[in-house]
Amino acid sequence: MKRRALRDEPLIFERNPGRARRQGFVLPPLDVPAVDPASVIPAELLRHDEPGCPDVGEMEVVQHFHRLSQLNYAVDEGLYPLGSCTMKYNPRLNEQTARFPGLASIHPLQPPEQVQGALRLIWELERALLAITGMAGVTLQPAAGAHGELAGILMIRRALAARGDARSVVLVPDSAHGTNPATAAFAGYEAVEVPSAEDGTVDLEALDRLMTDRVAAVMLTVPNTLGVFEHQILEISRLVHDRGGLVYMDGANLNAFVGRALPGRMGADAMHINLHKTFSTPHGGGGPGAGPVVVSETLVPHLPVPRVVRDGESFRVVHDDPASIGPMRGFFGNFLILVRALTYIRSLGADGLREMSSTAVLYANLIRHRLAGAYHLPYRSPSLHEVVLDDSRQAARDIHNVDIAKRLLDHGFHPPTMSFPLIVHGALMIEPAESVPPEEIDAFCDAMLAIAAEAEASPEVVRGAPHDTPVSRVDEVRAARQLKVRWTPEGSS
Amino acid sequence: MHPWVGAGDDDRRRILAELGLTSIDQLFASIPDGVCVDRLPIADGADEGTVRAELASLGLANLSLDCAPSFLGAGVHRHVQPSVVDAVLSRAEFFTSYTPYQPEITQGTLQAIFEFQTLICQLTGLEVANASLYDGATALVEAALFAHRVKRGKLDRVVVAETVHPMYRRVLDTYAAPASLEVVVVPPRENGRTDASDLRAAAGDGLTCCVVVQSPNFLGLVEDLPAVAGAAREAGALAVQVVAEAVSLGLLSGGGTHGFDVVCGEAQSFGLAPGFGGPHLGFFACREAQIRQMPGRLVGETVDSGGRRAFCLTLSTREQHIRRAKATSNICTNQGLMALAATVWLEAIGGRGLRQLAAACLARCEDLKRRLAAVGGGWRLAHPAGPTFNELLLIGPGTGAELARRLAERGVLAGVPARTWGGSWPDGLIVAATERTTVADVDALVRAIGEAT
């Protein structure tokens, strides 16, 4: 597990306090005449200071980040069972291909004939995602899942406007990710909650009541955030379509059924795919991700631009289309993330992808089987790729999910997602993904069982956790109340 | 069996037995038959060597910027690349880590972001900066929506200089209609710069939530930031500066110094590969008084239970996972690893180094201007006396697209056609120089123009 560092690592700004001149990098020699900036640009627009980064040598930089890296937990260290985050192995082949100079060192505004390989790569990944989902059209442009959601909802908005049927509400289940209502609001809709039925899936009767002619779309996560498949998915999409609405599917949990089921057959009109979840691109400590959106025939005309089009054996770019919602961001998306995802899909193929989802679901059920005695299982519906437990058994001893999570750190594991979905009080949402060996799953379960036993025998040990991490429990309340979000020479402010 | 799946067939059989099942299919019984497939219509998996060769051949079908003199810019620039940047980025402790929601085991990521936020504050002259946004274009969108919130949703007009990167403005258009924003575009004067009085007139009084300029602008010219800030203030609007070439901040003072309320943009120049347009790095800085309206993640300093300095994500009550429909933005995953890259790059280059690097860009651009002023064939600088940093507009007898095509045939990537996304300016070529531009590159450009015209 992450242990305390041998010494504290100062901020880079606290290094070289005497401001000695040191060299971190040598610039190329200037073989043209130097220019006095004030002779070109008005003096009042010029910087008079040197931006505050101290001069440090190259080794100092490397040591700084090496030491910081030692304070991080990562996928390569062990199980990272964050529910709905799909923390799987990030293959090293992906990292190699994304660094090929012919892919990394090309400019998005080069003429198309010079970047045929890149355009083909985009086109091939598009075809692969269409085959995997059974949908009619796709954009790879969105930079992350939430960005893909927004693209999807904006396409729905545009399609309804084209029908002359502007609507004002988006329905979102109470178990949904926070990005769903935030996206609806961002796109100018009122987000209205749909309650869950007793088994954790959408309450069809409630949906029937709420599904009026003001409703533009229903946003559904499949399987939902409890890891439960919406078994009435066909009835739901029929109901929504019959009343003139469209179905947005949140694909965050796609890892559960790749190679087994097709959103195209579920009645989805749009679904984003988090390449950094299902298709193994790294999470990077908070991005970059990629959030391609696959769509039904209804939404194809409204896909963002630019689009890559195939003409025989060559590829060209369409920049303008009046029916398009327009660009969601610059250029073609997080291209080097797309390179990684295509590398992964080509490596696994049809057979490997099915093995992937099968193993992910098998592991989640093994965890459920082993832990459902010691921890309360609030929903007994069949689990796919993740299982949600809660802390209600431990709460009697004043042990809460956050304590269990922090104690897991001492046992050498990253904790599950906590306090989500919101319909489960004290939730511990566990998604193992398929990459680790089964022994790692067993070791995690052993740790969870040990903590449940500790909660009985020595609750203070759990409450005071973590005890063995680079820093002990961090005061997040103080961070918000006494805001210090940058370093200043006088101290942080 | 595949090496990226942790269990083999024997393992799966053993686990099924432990669960009292005979087939994995039983675990999927909740999925209705009507939506199921037995097999995806794609090829089976391939071995590592085969896939590597396939991807390599896609790469070889592109002309790498390393293989031709390139003057392409327009928001994507090629600068020096210290090898330490990729070395740090390749550390699994960083790239295979998740968003640092568990601060006890992510101090490495958190401290690096805290340093990034500090660097962005220093460069922009503002008080607070977030942990990153997707790119420069979405940073502009977030700035407009931020200003709309700061003005309590009552001022729906956004006044934008036409010389803000036209691709960024197109992205703003995508978001503006659903957000009920009216975007008013103000063209530049003959000299290629935006006149503050034109912005002032377009903004009206008490109608506009923000006035946006890019500096250096799309045509390469540095805008009169103090005058723009004054015009915005008079109109009761926030002043927003977009920066598409972040290295310029090594030589030019950031908008915060001139009274701007927001400085945002694209930081690809700080050590990120051009990568056919992504992943790049959006940044966003504003005043501390308005921090609660800021989009995106934010790292703050605090202490652990033993009183030691520690960092954690903070003010998350602005964000979607807490505020849901009332969040300041729907952003969740952002560009964390790219912010780390920029931080390593800036720290390796150093403050003095960044200033020298920016000065080298300016000197190379001045040399380029001298050479192009005498290039002949009817081609000339659109704004010979204008205050440029490292880009310029070249105009002449033909269109920019045509010149770019003819020079590409001669192996020179001469620049970006200025009317790629339209524009009221003359049709020409945006030509960029950086510290990596060599005299030989400029020779090749000048020679190729001579041959092509």
Short mmCIF file of C-alpha atoms in Angstrom, two decimals, chain B residues 23-444:
data_model
loop_
_atom_site.label_atom_id
_atom_site.label_comp_id
_atom_site.label_asym_id
_atom_site.label_seq_id
_atom_site.Cartn_x
_atom_site.Cartn_y
_atom_site.Cartn_z
CA SER B 23 -22.82 -21.22 -17.61
CA ILE B 24 -21.90 -17.55 -17.73
CA ASP B 25 -25.00 -17.03 -19.86
CA GLN B 26 -27.07 -17.53 -16.69
CA LEU B 27 -25.66 -14.26 -15.34
CA PHE B 28 -27.11 -12.39 -18.33
CA ALA B 29 -30.62 -13.84 -18.02
CA SER B 30 -32.03 -10.41 -17.11
CA ILE B 31 -31.33 -9.10 -20.63
CA PRO B 32 -34.35 -9.67 -22.90
CA ASP B 33 -33.66 -12.05 -25.80
CA GLY B 34 -34.81 -9.51 -28.35
CA VAL B 35 -31.80 -7.25 -27.78
CA CYS B 36 -29.13 -9.96 -27.61
CA VAL B 37 -26.48 -11.06 -30.11
CA ASP B 38 -24.26 -14.10 -30.17
CA ARG B 39 -21.39 -12.49 -31.99
CA LEU B 40 -20.40 -8.97 -32.98
CA PRO B 41 -19.89 -8.32 -36.70
CA ILE B 42 -16.23 -7.38 -36.30
CA ALA B 43 -13.03 -9.39 -36.72
CA ASP B 44 -11.68 -11.55 -33.94
CA GLY B 45 -8.79 -10.21 -31.91
CA ALA B 46 -5.26 -10.01 -33.27
CA ASP B 47 -1.85 -10.44 -31.68
CA GLU B 48 0.23 -7.51 -30.53
CA GLY B 49 2.60 -7.51 -33.50
CA THR B 50 -0.25 -7.49 -36.00
CA VAL B 51 -2.08 -4.64 -34.29
CA ARG B 52 1.10 -2.62 -33.89
CA ALA B 53 1.83 -3.03 -37.59
CA GLU B 54 -1.72 -1.99 -38.53
CA LEU B 55 -1.54 1.16 -36.45
CA ALA B 56 1.97 1.90 -37.68
CA SER B 57 0.76 1.72 -41.27
CA LEU B 58 -2.04 4.19 -40.49
CA GLY B 59 0.63 6.48 -39.08
CA LEU B 60 2.85 6.08 -42.11
CA ALA B 61 -0.03 7.17 -44.33
CA ASN B 62 0.23 10.64 -42.74
CA LEU B 63 2.85 13.30 -43.31
CA SER B 64 4.38 13.91 -39.90
CA LEU B 65 5.26 17.51 -39.00
CA ASP B 66 8.77 16.22 -38.31
CA CYS B 67 9.20 15.52 -42.04
CA ALA B 68 8.37 18.88 -43.62
CA PRO B 69 8.90 22.57 -42.93
CA SER B 70 5.70 23.61 -41.15
CA PHE B 71 4.22 27.05 -40.52
CA LEU B 72 0.88 25.71 -39.31
CA GLY B 73 -0.51 27.33 -36.18
CA ALA B 74 -4.01 28.70 -35.57
CA GLY B 75 -4.26 27.28 -32.08
CA VAL B 76 -2.03 24.21 -32.49
CA HIS B 77 1.68 24.91 -32.26
CA ARG B 78 4.87 22.92 -32.25
CA HIS B 79 7.27 23.94 -29.52
CA VAL B 80 10.31 22.38 -27.88
CA GLN B 81 9.57 19.13 -26.12
CA PRO B 82 11.77 18.29 -23.13
CA SER B 83 12.02 14.50 -22.85
CA VAL B 84 11.13 14.69 -19.16
CA VAL B 85 7.51 15.54 -20.06
CA ASP B 86 6.73 12.20 -21.66
CA ALA B 87 8.83 10.40 -19.06
CA VAL B 88 6.57 11.75 -16.31
CA LEU B 89 3.41 11.17 -18.33
CA SER B 90 4.43 7.56 -18.87
CA ARG B 91 4.50 6.86 -15.14
CA ALA B 92 1.62 4.52 -14.38
CA GLU B 93 1.23 6.19 -10.97
CA PHE B 94 -0.09 9.19 -12.89
CA PHE B 95 -1.67 7.90 -16.09
CA THR B 96 -3.47 4.87 -14.61
CA SER B 97 -4.85 6.78 -11.62
CA TYR B 98 -8.43 8.02 -11.32
CA THR B 99 -9.76 11.48 -10.49
CA PRO B 100 -8.36 12.18 -7.02
CA TYR B 101 -11.54 11.78 -4.98
CA GLN B 102 -9.58 9.86 -2.28
CA PRO B 103 -7.02 12.46 -1.24
CA GLU B 104 -5.13 10.16 1.13
CA ILE B 105 -3.81 8.13 -1.81
CA THR B 106 -3.69 10.75 -4.58
CA GLN B 107 -1.53 13.51 -3.15
CA GLY B 108 0.74 13.23 -6.19
CA THR B 109 -2.00 14.16 -8.66
CA LEU B 110 -3.46 16.75 -6.29
CA GLN B 111 -0.20 18.58 -5.65
CA ALA B 112 0.60 18.61 -9.37
CA ILE B 113 -2.80 20.19 -10.12
CA PHE B 114 -2.27 22.73 -7.33
CA GLU B 115 1.00 23.69 -9.02
CA PHE B 116 -0.79 23.87 -12.39
CA GLN B 117 -3.45 26.20 -10.94
CA THR B 118 -0.70 28.39 -9.48
CA LEU B 119 1.19 28.55 -12.79
CA ILE B 120 -1.97 29.51 -14.68
CA CYS B 121 -2.69 32.27 -12.14
CA GLN B 122 0.83 33.63 -12.54
CA LEU B 123 0.63 33.58 -16.33
CA THR B 124 -2.85 35.10 -16.61
CA GLY B 125 -2.52 37.67 -13.84
CA LEU B 126 -5.68 36.34 -12.18
CA GLU B 127 -6.39 34.99 -8.72
CA VAL B 128 -7.83 31.51 -9.22
CA ALA B 129 -7.62 28.87 -11.94
CA ASN B 130 -9.34 25.51 -12.32
CA ALA B 131 -7.87 22.06 -12.90
CA SER B 132 -8.53 22.16 -16.69
CA LEU B 133 -11.26 22.13 -19.34
CA TYR B 134 -11.45 20.14 -22.58
CA ASP B 135 -9.84 22.65 -24.96
CA GLY B 136 -9.64 26.29 -25.96
CA ALA B 137 -12.98 26.27 -27.77
CA THR B 138 -14.95 24.85 -24.84
CA ALA B 139 -13.06 27.17 -22.49
CA LEU B 140 -14.59 30.09 -24.44
CA VAL B 141 -18.03 28.51 -24.07
CA GLU B 142 -17.56 28.02 -20.34
CA ALA B 143 -16.38 31.64 -20.01
CA ALA B 144 -19.55 32.94 -21.68
CA LEU B 145 -21.77 30.75 -19.50
CA PHE B 146 -19.76 31.80 -16.43
CA ALA B 147 -20.30 35.47 -17.25
CA HIS B 148 -24.01 34.80 -17.77
CA ARG B 149 -24.20 33.27 -14.26
CA VAL B 150 -22.15 36.06 -12.68
CA LYS B 151 -24.65 38.53 -14.15
CA ARG B 152 -27.42 36.42 -12.59
CA GLY B 153 -28.72 35.14 -15.90
CA LYS B 154 -30.17 38.53 -16.75
CA LEU B 155 -27.78 39.71 -19.46
CA ASP B 156 -28.09 37.42 -22.47
CA ARG B 157 -25.76 39.14 -24.92
CA VAL B 158 -22.19 37.97 -25.53
CA VAL B 159 -20.06 40.36 -27.58
CA VAL B 160 -17.22 38.55 -29.31
CA ALA B 161 -14.48 39.98 -31.49
CA GLU B 162 -14.49 38.28 -34.89
CA THR B 163 -10.75 37.79 -34.45
CA VAL B 164 -11.42 35.26 -31.67
CA HIS B 165 -10.50 31.91 -33.27
CA PRO B 166 -13.41 31.28 -35.69
CA MET B 167 -13.49 27.60 -34.79
CA TYR B 168 -13.94 28.54 -31.13
CA ARG B 169 -16.76 30.89 -32.11
CA ARG B 170 -18.48 28.10 -34.02
CA VAL B 171 -18.37 25.93 -30.93
CA LEU B 172 -19.81 28.83 -28.94
CA ASP B 173 -22.69 29.00 -31.46
CA THR B 174 -23.46 25.31 -30.79
CA TYR B 175 -24.03 26.03 -27.09
CA ALA B 176 -25.42 29.55 -27.30
CA ALA B 177 -28.93 28.82 -28.56
CA PRO B 178 -29.92 26.28 -25.87
CA ALA B 179 -28.45 28.61 -23.24
CA SER B 180 -30.50 31.53 -24.68
CA LEU B 181 -27.37 33.55 -25.38
CA GLU B 182 -27.27 36.07 -28.21
CA VAL B 183 -23.79 36.21 -29.77
CA VAL B 184 -22.86 39.53 -31.39
CA VAL B 185 -19.70 39.44 -33.51
CA VAL B 186 -17.58 42.56 -33.93
CA PRO B 187 -15.25 42.62 -36.96
CA PRO B 188 -11.74 44.03 -36.77
CA ARG B 189 -10.68 47.35 -38.28
CA GLU B 190 -8.52 47.57 -41.39
CA ASN B 191 -5.41 47.10 -39.22
CA GLY B 192 -6.56 43.65 -38.15
CA ARG B 193 -7.16 44.70 -34.54
CA THR B 194 -10.45 45.02 -32.71
CA ASP B 195 -11.39 48.56 -31.78
CA ALA B 196 -12.57 48.96 -28.21
CA SER B 197 -15.16 51.54 -29.25
CA ASP B 198 -16.73 49.02 -31.66
CA LEU B 199 -17.02 46.52 -28.81
CA ARG B 200 -18.46 49.21 -26.58
CA ALA B 201 -21.10 50.12 -29.17
CA ALA B 202 -22.10 46.48 -29.71
CA ALA B 203 -22.37 45.85 -25.99
CA GLY B 204 -24.91 48.58 -25.30
CA ASP B 205 -25.66 49.45 -21.68
CA GLY B 206 -26.60 46.77 -19.18
CA LEU B 207 -27.39 44.24 -21.91
CA THR B 208 -24.18 42.27 -22.22
CA CYS B 209 -22.73 39.72 -19.82
CA CYS B 210 -19.27 39.63 -21.36
CA VAL B 211 -17.02 41.11 -24.01
CA VAL B 212 -14.54 38.63 -25.47
CA VAL B 213 -11.32 39.23 -27.35
CA GLN B 214 -8.48 36.91 -28.23
CA SER B 215 -4.93 38.20 -27.85
CA PRO B 216 -2.83 37.54 -29.82
CA ASN B 217 -5.83 37.32 -32.14
CA PHE B 218 -6.55 34.86 -34.95
CA LEU B 219 -4.71 37.10 -37.40
CA GLY B 220 -1.67 37.14 -35.10
CA LEU B 221 -2.12 40.67 -33.75
CA VAL B 222 -1.94 41.68 -30.11
CA GLU B 223 -5.13 43.44 -29.02
CA ASP B 224 -5.32 46.61 -26.93
CA LEU B 225 -6.31 44.86 -23.70
CA PRO B 226 -6.52 47.90 -21.38
CA ALA B 227 -8.93 49.63 -23.78
CA VAL B 228 -11.06 46.49 -24.16
CA ALA B 229 -11.27 46.03 -20.39
CA GLY B 230 -12.36 49.68 -20.09
CA ALA B 231 -15.05 49.22 -22.74
CA ALA B 232 -16.39 46.11 -21.04
CA ARG B 233 -16.48 47.84 -17.67
CA GLU B 234 -18.39 50.81 -19.09
CA ALA B 235 -20.96 48.46 -20.60
CA GLY B 236 -21.41 46.65 -17.29
CA ALA B 237 -19.98 43.45 -18.76
CA LEU B 238 -17.18 41.11 -17.76
CA ALA B 239 -14.02 41.27 -19.88
CA VAL B 240 -12.84 37.90 -21.17
CA GLN B 241 -9.49 37.23 -22.84
CA VAL B 242 -9.04 34.09 -24.93
CA VAL B 243 -5.48 32.85 -25.49
CA ALA B 244 -4.93 30.34 -28.28
CA GLU B 245 -1.11 30.42 -28.18
CA ALA B 246 -0.25 30.07 -24.50
CA VAL B 247 3.49 30.59 -25.01
CA SER B 248 2.69 34.25 -25.76
CA LEU B 249 2.07 34.64 -22.01
CA GLY B 250 5.82 34.34 -21.50
CA LEU B 251 6.27 37.75 -23.10
CA LEU B 252 2.86 39.41 -22.88
CA SER B 253 1.16 40.24 -19.60
CA GLY B 254 -2.03 38.26 -19.00
CA GLY B 255 -5.40 40.00 -19.12
CA GLY B 256 -5.76 39.92 -15.34
CA THR B 257 -3.08 42.63 -15.19
CA HIS B 258 -5.22 44.85 -17.44
CA GLY B 259 -8.50 44.47 -15.61
CA PHE B 260 -9.87 41.37 -17.33
CA ASP B 261 -12.22 39.20 -15.29
CA VAL B 262 -11.53 35.92 -17.12
CA VAL B 263 -8.51 34.66 -19.04
CA CYS B 264 -9.06 31.29 -20.67
CA GLY B 265 -7.99 29.31 -23.67
CA GLU B 266 -5.78 26.59 -25.04
CA ALA B 267 -2.52 25.46 -23.46
CA GLN B 268 -1.50 22.82 -26.03
CA SER B 269 1.68 24.83 -26.53
CA PHE B 270 2.87 23.79 -23.07
CA GLY B 271 4.30 20.44 -24.04
CA LEU B 272 1.40 18.65 -25.74
CA ALA B 273 1.67 16.87 -29.08
CA PRO B 274 -0.35 18.38 -31.95
CA GLY B 275 -2.04 14.94 -32.06
CA PHE B 276 -4.37 15.82 -34.95
CA GLY B 277 -6.21 18.16 -32.58
CA GLY B 278 -6.37 16.39 -29.26
CA PRO B 279 -6.14 15.72 -26.44
CA HIS B 280 -5.23 19.32 -25.76
CA LEU B 281 -5.75 21.45 -22.67
CA GLY B 282 -8.36 24.08 -21.87
CA PHE B 283 -7.60 26.46 -19.01
CA PHE B 284 -9.75 28.94 -17.11
CA ALA B 285 -8.79 31.67 -14.64
CA CYS B 286 -10.96 34.26 -12.91
CA ARG B 287 -11.20 36.44 -9.81
CA GLU B 288 -11.53 34.84 -6.40
CA ALA B 289 -14.75 36.75 -5.68
CA GLN B 290 -16.43 34.78 -8.48
CA ILE B 291 -14.91 31.40 -7.71
CA ARG B 292 -18.26 29.86 -6.82
CA GLN B 293 -19.44 30.35 -10.39
CA MET B 294 -16.31 28.76 -11.84
CA PRO B 295 -16.76 25.58 -13.91
CA GLY B 296 -14.71 22.43 -13.46
CA ARG B 297 -12.60 20.88 -10.75
CA LEU B 298 -10.49 22.77 -8.27
CA VAL B 299 -7.78 21.63 -5.86
CA GLY B 300 -7.30 23.34 -2.51
CA GLU B 301 -4.73 23.19 0.25
CA THR B 302 -5.70 21.89 3.67
CA VAL B 303 -4.25 19.66 6.41
CA ASP B 304 -4.59 16.03 7.39
CA SER B 305 -5.70 14.86 10.82
CA GLY B 306 -2.09 15.15 11.99
CA GLY B 307 -1.88 18.79 10.88
CA ARG B 308 0.40 18.13 7.90
CA ARG B 309 -0.11 20.01 4.64
CA ALA B 310 -2.33 18.09 2.24
CA PHE B 311 -4.38 18.81 -0.87
CA CYS B 312 -7.89 17.78 -1.93
CA LEU B 313 -10.60 18.60 -4.45
CA THR B 314 -12.68 21.45 -3.12
CA LEU B 315 -15.81 23.55 -3.69
CA SER B 316 -17.36 20.46 -5.26
CA THR B 317 -20.77 21.86 -4.34
CA ARG B 318 -20.47 23.68 -7.70
CA GLU B 319 -20.18 20.37 -9.54
CA GLN B 320 -22.58 17.95 -11.15
CA HIS B 321 -22.10 15.02 -8.78
CA ILE B 322 -23.37 17.18 -5.88
CA ARG B 323 -25.51 19.93 -7.43
CA ARG B 324 -26.88 17.83 -10.31
CA ALA B 325 -29.19 20.05 -12.43
CA LYS B 326 -27.95 23.21 -10.64
CA ALA B 327 -24.23 22.59 -11.28
CA THR B 328 -22.07 25.34 -12.83
CA SER B 329 -21.18 22.94 -15.67
CA ASN B 330 -21.85 19.31 -16.57
CA ILE B 331 -18.10 18.66 -16.88
CA CYS B 332 -16.80 15.59 -15.06
CA THR B 333 -13.76 13.94 -16.64
CA ASN B 334 -11.53 16.78 -17.87
CA GLN B 335 -7.95 16.82 -19.16
CA GLY B 336 -6.03 15.89 -15.99
CA LEU B 337 -3.03 14.23 -17.58
CA MET B 338 -2.65 17.10 -20.04
CA ALA B 339 -2.57 19.55 -17.12
CA LEU B 340 0.20 17.40 -15.64
CA ALA B 341 2.09 17.58 -18.95
CA ALA B 342 1.81 21.36 -19.01
CA THR B 343 2.99 21.55 -15.40
CA VAL B 344 6.07 19.41 -16.09
CA TRP B 345 6.80 21.40 -19.25
CA LEU B 346 6.53 24.77 -17.50
CA GLU B 347 8.64 23.60 -14.57
CA ALA B 348 11.32 22.14 -16.83
CA ILE B 349 11.45 25.27 -18.98
CA GLY B 350 11.31 27.57 -15.94
CA GLY B 351 10.11 31.18 -15.72
CA ARG B 352 13.25 32.60 -17.29
CA GLY B 353 13.24 29.90 -19.95
CA LEU B 354 9.62 30.64 -20.88
CA ARG B 355 10.47 34.29 -21.36
CA GLN B 356 13.44 33.40 -23.56
CA LEU B 357 11.36 30.92 -25.50
CA ALA B 358 8.64 33.49 -26.15
CA ALA B 359 11.26 36.05 -27.16
CA ALA B 360 12.69 33.51 -29.63
CA CYS B 361 9.19 33.06 -31.15
CA LEU B 362 8.94 36.82 -31.58
CA ALA B 363 12.41 37.10 -33.11
CA ARG B 364 11.73 34.25 -35.56
CA CYS B 365 8.41 35.78 -36.53
CA GLU B 366 10.07 39.16 -37.16
CA ASP B 367 12.65 37.42 -39.34
CA LEU B 368 9.82 35.65 -41.19
CA LYS B 369 8.06 38.99 -41.71
CA ARG B 370 11.22 40.53 -43.16
CA ARG B 371 11.64 37.63 -45.56
CA LEU B 372 7.98 37.51 -46.60
CA ALA B 373 7.83 41.28 -47.13
CA ALA B 374 10.19 40.71 -50.06
CA VAL B 375 8.82 37.40 -51.29
CA GLY B 376 7.34 38.74 -54.55
CA GLY B 377 4.67 37.18 -56.74
CA GLY B 378 2.21 39.71 -55.37
CA TRP B 379 2.24 38.16 -51.90
CA ARG B 380 2.67 40.52 -48.97
CA LEU B 381 2.00 41.03 -45.28
CA ALA B 382 -1.55 42.16 -44.56
CA HIS B 383 -0.46 44.16 -41.51
CA PRO B 384 3.24 44.97 -41.95
CA ALA B 385 3.40 47.36 -39.01
CA GLY B 386 1.02 45.44 -36.73
CA PRO B 387 2.06 44.21 -33.29
CA THR B 388 2.40 40.46 -33.83
CA PHE B 389 3.73 37.73 -31.56
CA ASN B 390 4.38 34.65 -33.70
CA GLU B 391 1.71 34.58 -36.42
CA LEU B 392 0.89 36.80 -39.36
CA LEU B 393 -1.54 37.08 -42.27
CA LEU B 394 -0.02 36.76 -45.75
CA ILE B 395 -2.19 38.00 -48.63
CA GLY B 396 -1.77 38.13 -52.38
CA PRO B 397 -3.25 37.47 -55.79
CA GLY B 398 -4.82 34.08 -54.94
CA THR B 399 -6.73 32.55 -52.07
CA GLY B 400 -5.02 31.20 -48.98
CA ALA B 401 -6.37 27.72 -49.63
CA GLU B 402 -4.92 27.72 -53.14
CA LEU B 403 -1.50 28.91 -51.96
CA ALA B 404 -1.48 26.31 -49.17
CA ARG B 405 -2.28 23.58 -51.69
CA ARG B 406 0.40 24.62 -54.14
CA LEU B 407 3.04 24.85 -51.44
CA ALA B 408 1.98 21.50 -49.94
CA GLU B 409 2.74 19.98 -53.36
CA ARG B 410 6.24 21.38 -52.92
CA GLY B 411 6.59 19.83 -49.49
CA VAL B 412 6.04 22.98 -47.42
CA LEU B 413 3.18 23.30 -44.91
CA ALA B 414 2.88 27.02 -45.45
CA GLY B 415 0.04 27.86 -43.07
CA VAL B 416 -3.68 27.77 -42.38
CA PRO B 417 -6.05 29.36 -44.93
CA ALA B 418 -7.42 32.43 -43.14
CA ARG B 419 -10.97 31.86 -44.38
CA THR B 420 -11.14 28.18 -43.36
CA TRP B 421 -14.13 29.12 -41.20
CA GLY B 422 -15.05 32.29 -43.10
CA GLY B 423 -14.17 35.81 -41.97
CA SER B 424 -14.37 39.44 -43.02
CA TRP B 425 -10.58 39.69 -43.44
CA PRO B 426 -8.72 39.31 -46.73
CA ASP B 427 -8.43 35.72 -47.95
CA GLY B 428 -4.86 34.72 -47.25
CA LEU B 429 -2.70 32.44 -45.20
CA ILE B 430 -2.07 32.47 -41.43
CA VAL B 431 1.64 31.73 -41.14
CA ALA B 432 3.14 30.83 -37.76
CA ALA B 433 6.69 30.63 -36.47
CA THR B 434 7.97 29.19 -33.21
CA GLU B 435 11.39 28.77 -31.62
CA ARG B 436 11.63 25.53 -33.62
CA THR B 437 11.33 27.30 -36.97
CA THR B 438 14.75 27.31 -38.63
CA VAL B 439 16.32 29.59 -41.18
CA ALA B 440 16.27 26.60 -43.54
CA ASP B 441 12.49 26.26 -43.06
CA VAL B 442 12.02 29.93 -43.95
CA ASP B 443 14.32 29.53 -46.97
CA ALA B 444 12.18 26.61 -48.14
#
